[in-house]
PDB file of C-alpha atoms in Angstrom:
ATOM      1  CA  UNK A 628       7.844  -0.229  12.961  1.00  0.00           C
ATOM      2  CA  UNK A 629       9.533  -1.022   9.612  1.00  0.00           C
ATOM      3  CA  UNK A 630      13.181  -0.107   9.073  1.00  0.00           C
ATOM      4  CA  UNK A 631      15.087  -0.580   5.819  1.00  0.00           C
ATOM      5  CA  UNK A 632      18.877  -0.532   5.984  1.00  0.00           C
ATOM      6  CA  UNK A 633      20.872  -0.350   2.744  1.00  0.00           C
ATOM      7  CA  UNK A 634      18.210  -2.268   0.828  1.00  0.00           C
ATOM      8  CA  UNK A 635      19.079  -3.049  -2.785  1.00  0.00           C
ATOM      9  CA  UNK A 636      17.129  -5.049  -5.350  1.00  0.00           C
ATOM     10  CA  UNK A 637      18.316  -6.397  -8.711  1.00  0.00           C
ATOM     11  CA  UNK A 638      16.448  -7.867 -11.658  1.00  0.00           C
ATOM     12  CA  UNK A 639      18.354 -10.234 -13.927  1.00  0.00           C
ATOM     13  CA  UNK A 640      17.895 -11.277 -17.550  1.00  0.00           C
ATOM     14  CA  UNK A 641      20.126 -13.417 -19.736  1.00  0.00           C
ATOM     15  CA  UNK A 642      21.954 -10.328 -20.971  1.00  0.00           C
ATOM     16  CA  UNK A 643      21.609  -7.618 -18.350  1.00  0.00           C
ATOM     17  CA  UNK A 644      21.230  -6.661 -14.690  1.00  0.00           C
ATOM     18  CA  UNK A 645      18.932  -3.843 -13.577  1.00  0.00           C
ATOM     19  CA  UNK A 646      19.267  -2.330 -10.116  1.00  0.00           C
ATOM     20  CA  UNK A 647      15.712  -1.426  -9.097  1.00  0.00           C
ATOM     21  CA  UNK A 648      16.570  -0.220  -5.569  1.00  0.00           C
ATOM     22  CA  UNK A 649      19.895   1.309  -4.525  1.00  0.00           C
ATOM     23  CA  UNK A 650      20.855   1.186  -0.831  1.00  0.00           C
ATOM     24  CA  UNK A 651      17.507   2.421   0.491  1.00  0.00           C
ATOM     25  CA  UNK A 652      17.509   3.615   4.115  1.00  0.00           C
ATOM     26  CA  UNK A 653      14.029   4.374   5.441  1.00  0.00           C
ATOM     27  CA  UNK A 654      11.928   4.074   8.553  1.00  0.00           C
ATOM     28  CA  UNK A 655       8.136   3.817   8.650  1.00  0.00           C
ATOM     29  CA  UNK A 656       6.716   4.663  12.057  1.00  0.00           C
ATOM     30  CA  UNK A 657       3.442   3.732  13.753  1.00  0.00           C
ATOM     31  CA  UNK A 658       0.613   6.021  12.627  1.00  0.00           C
ATOM     32  CA  UNK A 659       2.478   7.537   9.670  1.00  0.00           C
ATOM     33  CA  UNK A 660       0.976   8.103   6.249  1.00  0.00           C
ATOM     34  CA  UNK A 661       3.815   8.016   3.729  1.00  0.00           C
ATOM     35  CA  UNK A 662       3.189   8.891   0.095  1.00  0.00           C
ATOM     36  CA  UNK A 663       5.745   7.549  -2.396  1.00  0.00           C
ATOM     37  CA  UNK A 664       5.862   9.151  -5.813  1.00  0.00           C
ATOM     38  CA  UNK A 665       8.113   9.252  -8.849  1.00  0.00           C
ATOM     39  CA  UNK A 666       8.043   8.532 -12.555  1.00  0.00           C
ATOM     40  CA  UNK A 667       7.404   5.089 -14.009  1.00  0.00           C
ATOM     41  CA  UNK A 668      10.400   2.840 -13.429  1.00  0.00           C
ATOM     42  CA  UNK A 669      11.672   4.879 -10.472  1.00  0.00           C
ATOM     43  CA  UNK A 670      11.445   1.878  -8.103  1.00  0.00           C
ATOM     44  CA  UNK A 671       8.429   2.937  -6.056  1.00  0.00           C
ATOM     45  CA  UNK A 672       6.338  -0.192  -6.696  1.00  0.00           C
ATOM     46  CA  UNK A 673       9.395  -2.395  -6.146  1.00  0.00           C
ATOM     47  CA  UNK A 674       9.886  -0.678  -2.793  1.00  0.00           C
ATOM     48  CA  UNK A 675       6.270  -1.403  -1.866  1.00  0.00           C
ATOM     49  CA  UNK A 676       6.690  -5.060  -2.860  1.00  0.00           C
ATOM     50  CA  UNK A 677       9.830  -5.372  -0.734  1.00  0.00           C
ATOM     51  CA  UNK A 678       8.094  -3.857   2.295  1.00  0.00           C
ATOM     52  CA  UNK A 679       5.238  -6.340   1.911  1.00  0.00           C
ATOM     53  CA  UNK A 680       7.537  -9.328   1.477  1.00  0.00           C
ATOM     54  CA  UNK A 681       6.120 -10.010  -1.992  1.00  0.00           C
ATOM     55  CA  UNK A 682       9.550  -9.386  -3.486  1.00  0.00           C
ATOM     56  CA  UNK A 683      12.843 -10.392  -1.870  1.00  0.00           C
ATOM     57  CA  UNK A 684      15.611  -7.842  -1.396  1.00  0.00           C
ATOM     58  CA  UNK A 685      19.137  -8.798  -2.447  1.00  0.00           C
ATOM     59  CA  UNK A 686      21.278  -6.671  -0.141  1.00  0.00           C
ATOM     60  CA  UNK A 687      20.729  -4.961   3.193  1.00  0.00           C
ATOM     61  CA  UNK A 688      18.221  -5.750   5.922  1.00  0.00           C
ATOM     62  CA  UNK A 689      14.601  -5.046   6.766  1.00  0.00           C
ATOM     63  CA  UNK A 690      13.472  -4.934  10.388  1.00  0.00           C
ATOM     64  CA  UNK A 691       9.866  -5.303  11.534  1.00  0.00           C
ATOM     65  CA  UNK A 692       9.126  -4.158  15.095  1.00  0.00           C
ATOM     66  CA  UNK A 693      12.847  -4.348  15.830  1.00  0.00           C
ATOM     67  CA  UNK A 694      13.315  -7.913  14.551  1.00  0.00           C
ATOM     68  CA  UNK A 695      15.425  -8.687  11.453  1.00  0.00           C
ATOM     69  CA  UNK A 696      13.861 -10.574   8.556  1.00  0.00           C
ATOM     70  CA  UNK A 697      17.013 -12.014   6.985  1.00  0.00           C
ATOM     71  CA  UNK A 698      16.173 -15.471   8.342  1.00  0.00           C
ATOM     72  CA  UNK A 699      12.613 -15.511   6.948  1.00  0.00           C
ATOM     73  CA  UNK A 700      11.758 -18.425   4.672  1.00  0.00           C
ATOM     74  CA  UNK A 701       8.768 -18.609   2.314  1.00  0.00           C
ATOM     75  CA  UNK A 702       6.399 -19.654   5.117  1.00  0.00           C
ATOM     76  CA  UNK A 703       7.570 -16.792   7.333  1.00  0.00           C
ATOM     77  CA  UNK A 704       6.947 -14.246   4.590  1.00  0.00           C
ATOM     78  CA  UNK A 705       3.512 -15.717   3.935  1.00  0.00           C
ATOM     79  CA  UNK A 706       2.654 -15.363   7.629  1.00  0.00           C
ATOM     80  CA  UNK A 707       4.035 -11.825   7.603  1.00  0.00           C
ATOM     81  CA  UNK A 708       1.770 -10.841   4.709  1.00  0.00           C
ATOM     82  CA  UNK A 709      -1.226 -12.589   6.232  1.00  0.00           C
ATOM     83  CA  UNK A 710      -0.881 -11.212   9.749  1.00  0.00           C
ATOM     84  CA  UNK A 711       0.898  -7.885   9.468  1.00  0.00           C
ATOM     85  CA  UNK A 712       0.300  -6.379   6.015  1.00  0.00           C
ATOM     86  CA  UNK A 713      -2.856  -5.260   4.239  1.00  0.00           C
ATOM     87  CA  UNK A 714      -2.183  -4.786   0.519  1.00  0.00           C
ATOM     88  CA  UNK A 715      -4.599  -2.895  -1.742  1.00  0.00           C
ATOM     89  CA  UNK A 716      -3.779  -3.552  -5.403  1.00  0.00           C
ATOM     90  CA  UNK A 717      -4.553  -1.199  -8.252  1.00  0.00           C
ATOM     91  CA  UNK A 718      -6.479  -3.957 -10.059  1.00  0.00           C
ATOM     92  CA  UNK A 719      -8.515  -4.716  -6.874  1.00  0.00           C
ATOM     93  CA  UNK A 720      -7.797  -8.508  -6.916  1.00  0.00           C
ATOM     94  CA  UNK A 721     -11.411  -9.305  -6.074  1.00  0.00           C
ATOM     95  CA  UNK A 722     -13.316 -12.507  -6.914  1.00  0.00           C
ATOM     96  CA  UNK A 723     -15.824 -11.206  -9.440  1.00  0.00           C
ATOM     97  CA  UNK A 724     -18.552 -13.821  -9.012  1.00  0.00           C
ATOM     98  CA  UNK A 725     -18.433 -13.559  -5.201  1.00  0.00           C
ATOM     99  CA  UNK A 726     -20.647 -11.075  -3.410  1.00  0.00           C
ATOM    100  CA  UNK A 727     -19.087  -8.221  -1.463  1.00  0.00           C
ATOM    101  CA  UNK A 728     -19.747 -10.161   1.735  1.00  0.00           C
ATOM    102  CA  UNK A 729     -18.192 -13.351   0.336  1.00  0.00           C
ATOM    103  CA  UNK A 730     -15.045 -11.522  -0.810  1.00  0.00           C
ATOM    104  CA  UNK A 731     -14.317 -10.435   2.745  1.00  0.00           C
ATOM    105  CA  UNK A 732     -15.646 -13.537   4.464  1.00  0.00           C
ATOM    106  CA  UNK A 733     -13.507 -15.896   2.380  1.00  0.00           C
ATOM    107  CA  UNK A 734     -10.345 -14.080   3.480  1.00  0.00           C
ATOM    108  CA  UNK A 735     -11.410 -14.341   7.124  1.00  0.00           C
ATOM    109  CA  UNK A 736     -12.188 -18.045   6.814  1.00  0.00           C
ATOM    110  CA  UNK A 737      -8.655 -18.633   5.531  1.00  0.00           C
ATOM    111  CA  UNK A 738      -7.409 -16.891   8.678  1.00  0.00           C
ATOM    112  CA  UNK A 739      -9.319 -19.389  10.812  1.00  0.00           C
ATOM    113  CA  UNK A 740     -12.502 -17.494  11.642  1.00  0.00           C
ATOM    114  CA  UNK A 741     -15.670 -19.511  12.120  1.00  0.00           C
ATOM    115  CA  UNK A 742     -18.401 -19.021   9.514  1.00  0.00           C
ATOM    116  CA  UNK A 743     -20.734 -16.950  11.698  1.00  0.00           C
ATOM    117  CA  UNK A 744     -18.009 -14.678  13.043  1.00  0.00           C
ATOM    118  CA  UNK A 745     -16.495 -14.210   9.578  1.00  0.00           C
ATOM    119  CA  UNK A 746     -19.876 -13.100   8.217  1.00  0.00           C
ATOM    120  CA  UNK A 747     -20.391 -10.696  11.121  1.00  0.00           C
ATOM    121  CA  UNK A 748     -16.955  -9.170  10.669  1.00  0.00           C
ATOM    122  CA  UNK A 749     -17.507  -8.869   6.919  1.00  0.00           C
ATOM    123  CA  UNK A 750     -20.680  -6.842   7.474  1.00  0.00           C
ATOM    124  CA  UNK A 751     -18.831  -4.583   9.919  1.00  0.00           C
ATOM    125  CA  UNK A 752     -16.102  -3.758   7.419  1.00  0.00           C
ATOM    126  CA  UNK A 753     -18.536  -3.256   4.550  1.00  0.00           C
ATOM    127  CA  UNK A 754     -20.245  -0.663   6.711  1.00  0.00           C
ATOM    128  CA  UNK A 755     -16.895   0.949   7.545  1.00  0.00           C
ATOM    129  CA  UNK A 756     -16.164   1.633   3.861  1.00  0.00           C
ATOM    130  CA  UNK A 757     -19.684   2.771   2.997  1.00  0.00           C
ATOM    131  CA  UNK A 758     -20.961  -0.420   1.334  1.00  0.00           C
ATOM    132  CA  UNK A 759     -23.644  -1.263   3.890  1.00  0.00           C
ATOM    133  CA  UNK A 760     -26.710  -2.757   2.206  1.00  0.00           C
ATOM    134  CA  UNK A 761     -24.665  -4.173  -0.689  1.00  0.00           C
ATOM    135  CA  UNK A 762     -23.810  -7.478   0.982  1.00  0.00           C
ATOM    136  CA  UNK A 763     -25.435  -9.515  -1.813  1.00  0.00           C
ATOM    137  CA  UNK A 764     -24.020  -7.474  -4.691  1.00  0.00           C
ATOM    138  CA  UNK A 765     -21.499  -9.324  -6.831  1.00  0.00           C
ATOM    139  CA  UNK A 766     -18.094  -7.694  -7.028  1.00  0.00           C
ATOM    140  CA  UNK A 767     -18.249  -7.713 -10.823  1.00  0.00           C
ATOM    141  CA  UNK A 768     -21.323  -5.484 -10.671  1.00  0.00           C
ATOM    142  CA  UNK A 769     -19.719  -2.725  -8.606  1.00  0.00           C
ATOM    143  CA  UNK A 770     -18.415   0.591  -9.872  1.00  0.00           C
ATOM    144  CA  UNK A 771     -14.664   1.204  -9.912  1.00  0.00           C
ATOM    145  CA  UNK A 772     -14.862   3.251  -6.727  1.00  0.00           C
ATOM    146  CA  UNK A 773     -16.942   0.594  -4.983  1.00  0.00           C
ATOM    147  CA  UNK A 774     -14.489  -2.127  -6.035  1.00  0.00           C
ATOM    148  CA  UNK A 775     -11.608  -0.170  -4.562  1.00  0.00           C
ATOM    149  CA  UNK A 776     -13.512   0.394  -1.328  1.00  0.00           C
ATOM    150  CA  UNK A 777     -14.286  -3.328  -1.160  1.00  0.00           C
ATOM    151  CA  UNK A 778     -10.611  -4.095  -1.702  1.00  0.00           C
ATOM    152  CA  UNK A 779      -9.751  -1.767   1.191  1.00  0.00           C
ATOM    153  CA  UNK A 780     -12.428  -3.381   3.387  1.00  0.00           C
ATOM    154  CA  UNK A 781     -11.015  -6.844   2.727  1.00  0.00           C
ATOM    155  CA  UNK A 782      -7.508  -5.678   3.636  1.00  0.00           C
ATOM    156  CA  UNK A 783      -8.769  -3.964   6.799  1.00  0.00           C
ATOM    157  CA  UNK A 784     -10.637  -7.101   7.883  1.00  0.00           C
ATOM    158  CA  UNK A 785      -7.292  -8.893   8.160  1.00  0.00           C
ATOM    159  CA  UNK A 786      -6.490  -6.445  10.988  1.00  0.00           C
ATOM    160  CA  UNK A 787      -3.029  -5.561   9.630  1.00  0.00           C
ATOM    161  CA  UNK A 788      -0.369  -3.468  11.322  1.00  0.00           C
ATOM    162  CA  UNK A 789       0.420  -1.701   8.038  1.00  0.00           C
ATOM    163  CA  UNK A 790      -1.730  -0.861   5.004  1.00  0.00           C
ATOM    164  CA  UNK A 791       0.007  -0.637   1.621  1.00  0.00           C
ATOM    165  CA  UNK A 792      -1.652   0.940  -1.431  1.00  0.00           C
ATOM    166  CA  UNK A 793      -0.331   0.560  -4.975  1.00  0.00           C
ATOM    167  CA  UNK A 794      -1.757   3.456  -7.029  1.00  0.00           C
ATOM    168  CA  UNK A 795      -5.157   3.186  -5.299  1.00  0.00           C
ATOM    169  CA  UNK A 796      -6.829   5.687  -7.632  1.00  0.00           C
ATOM    170  CA  UNK A 797      -5.101   4.980 -10.960  1.00  0.00           C
ATOM    171  CA  UNK A 798      -7.928   2.807 -12.331  1.00  0.00           C
ATOM    172  CA  UNK A 799     -10.727   5.087 -11.165  1.00  0.00           C
ATOM    173  CA  UNK A 800     -12.822   7.521 -13.137  1.00  0.00           C
ATOM    174  CA  UNK A 801     -12.206  11.113 -11.964  1.00  0.00           C
ATOM    175  CA  UNK A 802     -15.561  11.274 -10.194  1.00  0.00           C
ATOM    176  CA  UNK A 803     -14.680   8.133  -8.210  1.00  0.00           C
ATOM    177  CA  UNK A 804     -11.297   9.362  -6.962  1.00  0.00           C
ATOM    178  CA  UNK A 805     -12.755  11.598  -4.275  1.00  0.00           C
ATOM    179  CA  UNK A 806     -14.688   8.874  -2.480  1.00  0.00           C
ATOM    180  CA  UNK A 807     -11.650   6.585  -2.223  1.00  0.00           C
ATOM    181  CA  UNK A 808      -9.372   9.405  -1.080  1.00  0.00           C
ATOM    182  CA  UNK A 809     -11.926  10.413   1.566  1.00  0.00           C
ATOM    183  CA  UNK A 810     -11.860   6.846   2.895  1.00  0.00           C
ATOM    184  CA  UNK A 811      -8.053   6.795   2.976  1.00  0.00           C
ATOM    185  CA  UNK A 812      -8.103  10.114   4.814  1.00  0.00           C
ATOM    186  CA  UNK A 813     -10.395   8.609   7.469  1.00  0.00           C
ATOM    187  CA  UNK A 814      -8.011   5.671   7.903  1.00  0.00           C
ATOM    188  CA  UNK A 815      -5.079   8.046   8.287  1.00  0.00           C
ATOM    189  CA  UNK A 816      -6.966  10.001  10.944  1.00  0.00           C
ATOM    190  CA  UNK A 817      -7.579   6.724  12.817  1.00  0.00           C
ATOM    191  CA  UNK A 818      -3.808   6.390  13.278  1.00  0.00           C
ATOM    192  CA  UNK A 819      -3.201   3.413  10.981  1.00  0.00           C
ATOM    193  CA  UNK A 820       0.272   3.137   9.442  1.00  0.00           C
ATOM    194  CA  UNK A 821      -0.178   3.621   5.714  1.00  0.00           C
ATOM    195  CA  UNK A 822       2.226   3.638   2.763  1.00  0.00           C
ATOM    196  CA  UNK A 823       0.895   4.541  -0.672  1.00  0.00           C
ATOM    197  CA  UNK A 824       2.450   4.690  -4.112  1.00  0.00           C
ATOM    198  CA  UNK A 825       0.410   7.489  -5.628  1.00  0.00           C
ATOM    199  CA  UNK A 826       0.270  10.245  -8.223  1.00  0.00           C
ATOM    200  CA  UNK A 827      -2.436  12.048  -6.238  1.00  0.00           C
ATOM    201  CA  UNK A 828      -0.085  14.722  -4.968  1.00  0.00           C
ATOM    202  CA  UNK A 829      -2.905  16.948  -3.738  1.00  0.00           C
ATOM    203  CA  UNK A 830      -3.971  14.123  -1.440  1.00  0.00           C
ATOM    204  CA  UNK A 831      -0.390  13.536  -0.315  1.00  0.00           C
ATOM    205  CA  UNK A 832      -0.098  17.219   0.498  1.00  0.00           C
ATOM    206  CA  UNK A 833      -3.317  17.236   2.513  1.00  0.00           C
ATOM    207  CA  UNK A 834      -3.159  13.918   4.368  1.00  0.00           C
ATOM    208  CA  UNK A 835       0.358  12.535   4.260  1.00  0.00           C
ATOM    209  CA  UNK A 836       2.781  12.961   7.120  1.00  0.00           C
ATOM    210  CA  UNK A 837       5.725  12.399   4.767  1.00  0.00           C
ATOM    211  CA  UNK A 838       6.282  12.453   1.004  1.00  0.00           C
ATOM    212  CA  UNK A 839       9.075  10.495  -0.732  1.00  0.00           C
ATOM    213  CA  UNK A 840      10.227  11.189  -4.273  1.00  0.00           C
ATOM    214  CA  UNK A 841      12.083   8.355  -6.028  1.00  0.00           C
ATOM    215  CA  UNK A 842      14.148   8.246  -9.195  1.00  0.00           C
ATOM    216  CA  UNK A 843      16.221   5.355 -10.580  1.00  0.00           C
ATOM    217  CA  UNK A 844      15.894   3.301  -7.406  1.00  0.00           C
ATOM    218  CA  UNK A 845      16.972   6.105  -5.073  1.00  0.00           C
ATOM    219  CA  UNK A 846      14.959   8.244  -2.649  1.00  0.00           C
ATOM    220  CA  UNK A 847      15.927  11.712  -3.898  1.00  0.00           C
ATOM    221  CA  UNK A 848      13.870  13.608  -1.390  1.00  0.00           C
ATOM    222  CA  UNK A 849      11.691  13.006   1.658  1.00  0.00           C
ATOM    223  CA  UNK A 850      10.004  15.521   3.877  1.00  0.00           C
ATOM    224  CA  UNK A 851       6.730  16.612   5.408  1.00  0.00           C
ATOM    225  CA  UNK A 852       4.229  17.664   2.735  1.00  0.00           C
ATOM    226  CA  UNK A 853       4.683  21.368   3.568  1.00  0.00           C
ATOM    227  CA  UNK A 854       8.473  21.196   3.441  1.00  0.00           C
ATOM    228  CA  UNK A 855       8.428  18.933   0.398  1.00  0.00           C
ATOM    229  CA  UNK A 856       6.300  21.255  -1.699  1.00  0.00           C
ATOM    230  CA  UNK A 857       8.131  24.411  -0.597  1.00  0.00           C
ATOM    231  CA  UNK A 858      11.665  23.007  -0.729  1.00  0.00           C
ATOM    232  CA  UNK A 859      14.306  24.500  -3.060  1.00  0.00           C
ATOM    233  CA  UNK A 860      14.883  20.913  -4.179  1.00  0.00           C
ATOM    234  CA  UNK A 861      11.496  21.086  -5.895  1.00  0.00           C
ATOM    235  CA  UNK A 862      13.315  22.216  -9.043  1.00  0.00           C
ATOM    236  CA  UNK A 863      14.514  18.620  -9.460  1.00  0.00           C
ATOM    237  CA  UNK A 864      10.951  17.329  -9.487  1.00  0.00           C
ATOM    238  CA  UNK A 865       9.151  20.256 -11.137  1.00  0.00           C
ATOM    239  CA  UNK A 866       8.739  18.570 -14.535  1.00  0.00           C
ATOM    240  CA  UNK A 867       7.267  15.425 -12.994  1.00  0.00           C
ATOM    241  CA  UNK A 868       5.004  17.263 -10.573  1.00  0.00           C
ATOM    242  CA  UNK A 869       3.660  19.509 -13.316  1.00  0.00           C
ATOM    243  CA  UNK A 870       2.189  16.358 -14.894  1.00  0.00           C
ATOM    244  CA  UNK A 871       0.430  15.079 -11.801  1.00  0.00           C
ATOM    245  CA  UNK A 872      -0.609  18.109  -9.736  1.00  0.00           C
TER     246      UNK A 872
END
């Protein structure tokens, strides 16, 4: 579905150049759940931003459904994000004074849905993430776990081909983590293509079909969860994993 070939990304200042991604070669297939992990500054969030089209790559090529994206302009990338990608941010990116229903409905109206259909769809997705009966609740009044579920519902309502999650549990209280991970597990079982930057390695082990470990802009290791956690290469990541397991 998404193929990255020799993708590199640089960040420039007046005095220095930082290479955030170094010749990344990856493929994300339909129905996969890929967990990306690594220490802060390893390039994992930059990789997620490149996949979503939120950040431009400098070298290489990204293919979506077999088609290259090198010719995309700003409008093409906007359409790509609107029609193909659901992005769940770690800060939720909700409109606080809107109700749960309005947060989803407003996104659907932008997509061209009529008012009545947008409201109906919004109710459907609130029910899907376990927020049925909270249609009139303002987003600012929700718990952290409820806000994250609402953020997921809004992304799902866009009917994306791929769901991207940037540290979906990092802002949650420990007791809230389980409910969000259970929802993500249900989505994975439904066959949706999902890519998540996460430190929840137990979840990656249980649900993911593939785990990537990044360091200094390079994918050091990628494998199935079983092979990843039993690999001799684990010595390279032991110190990091000991902090997050």
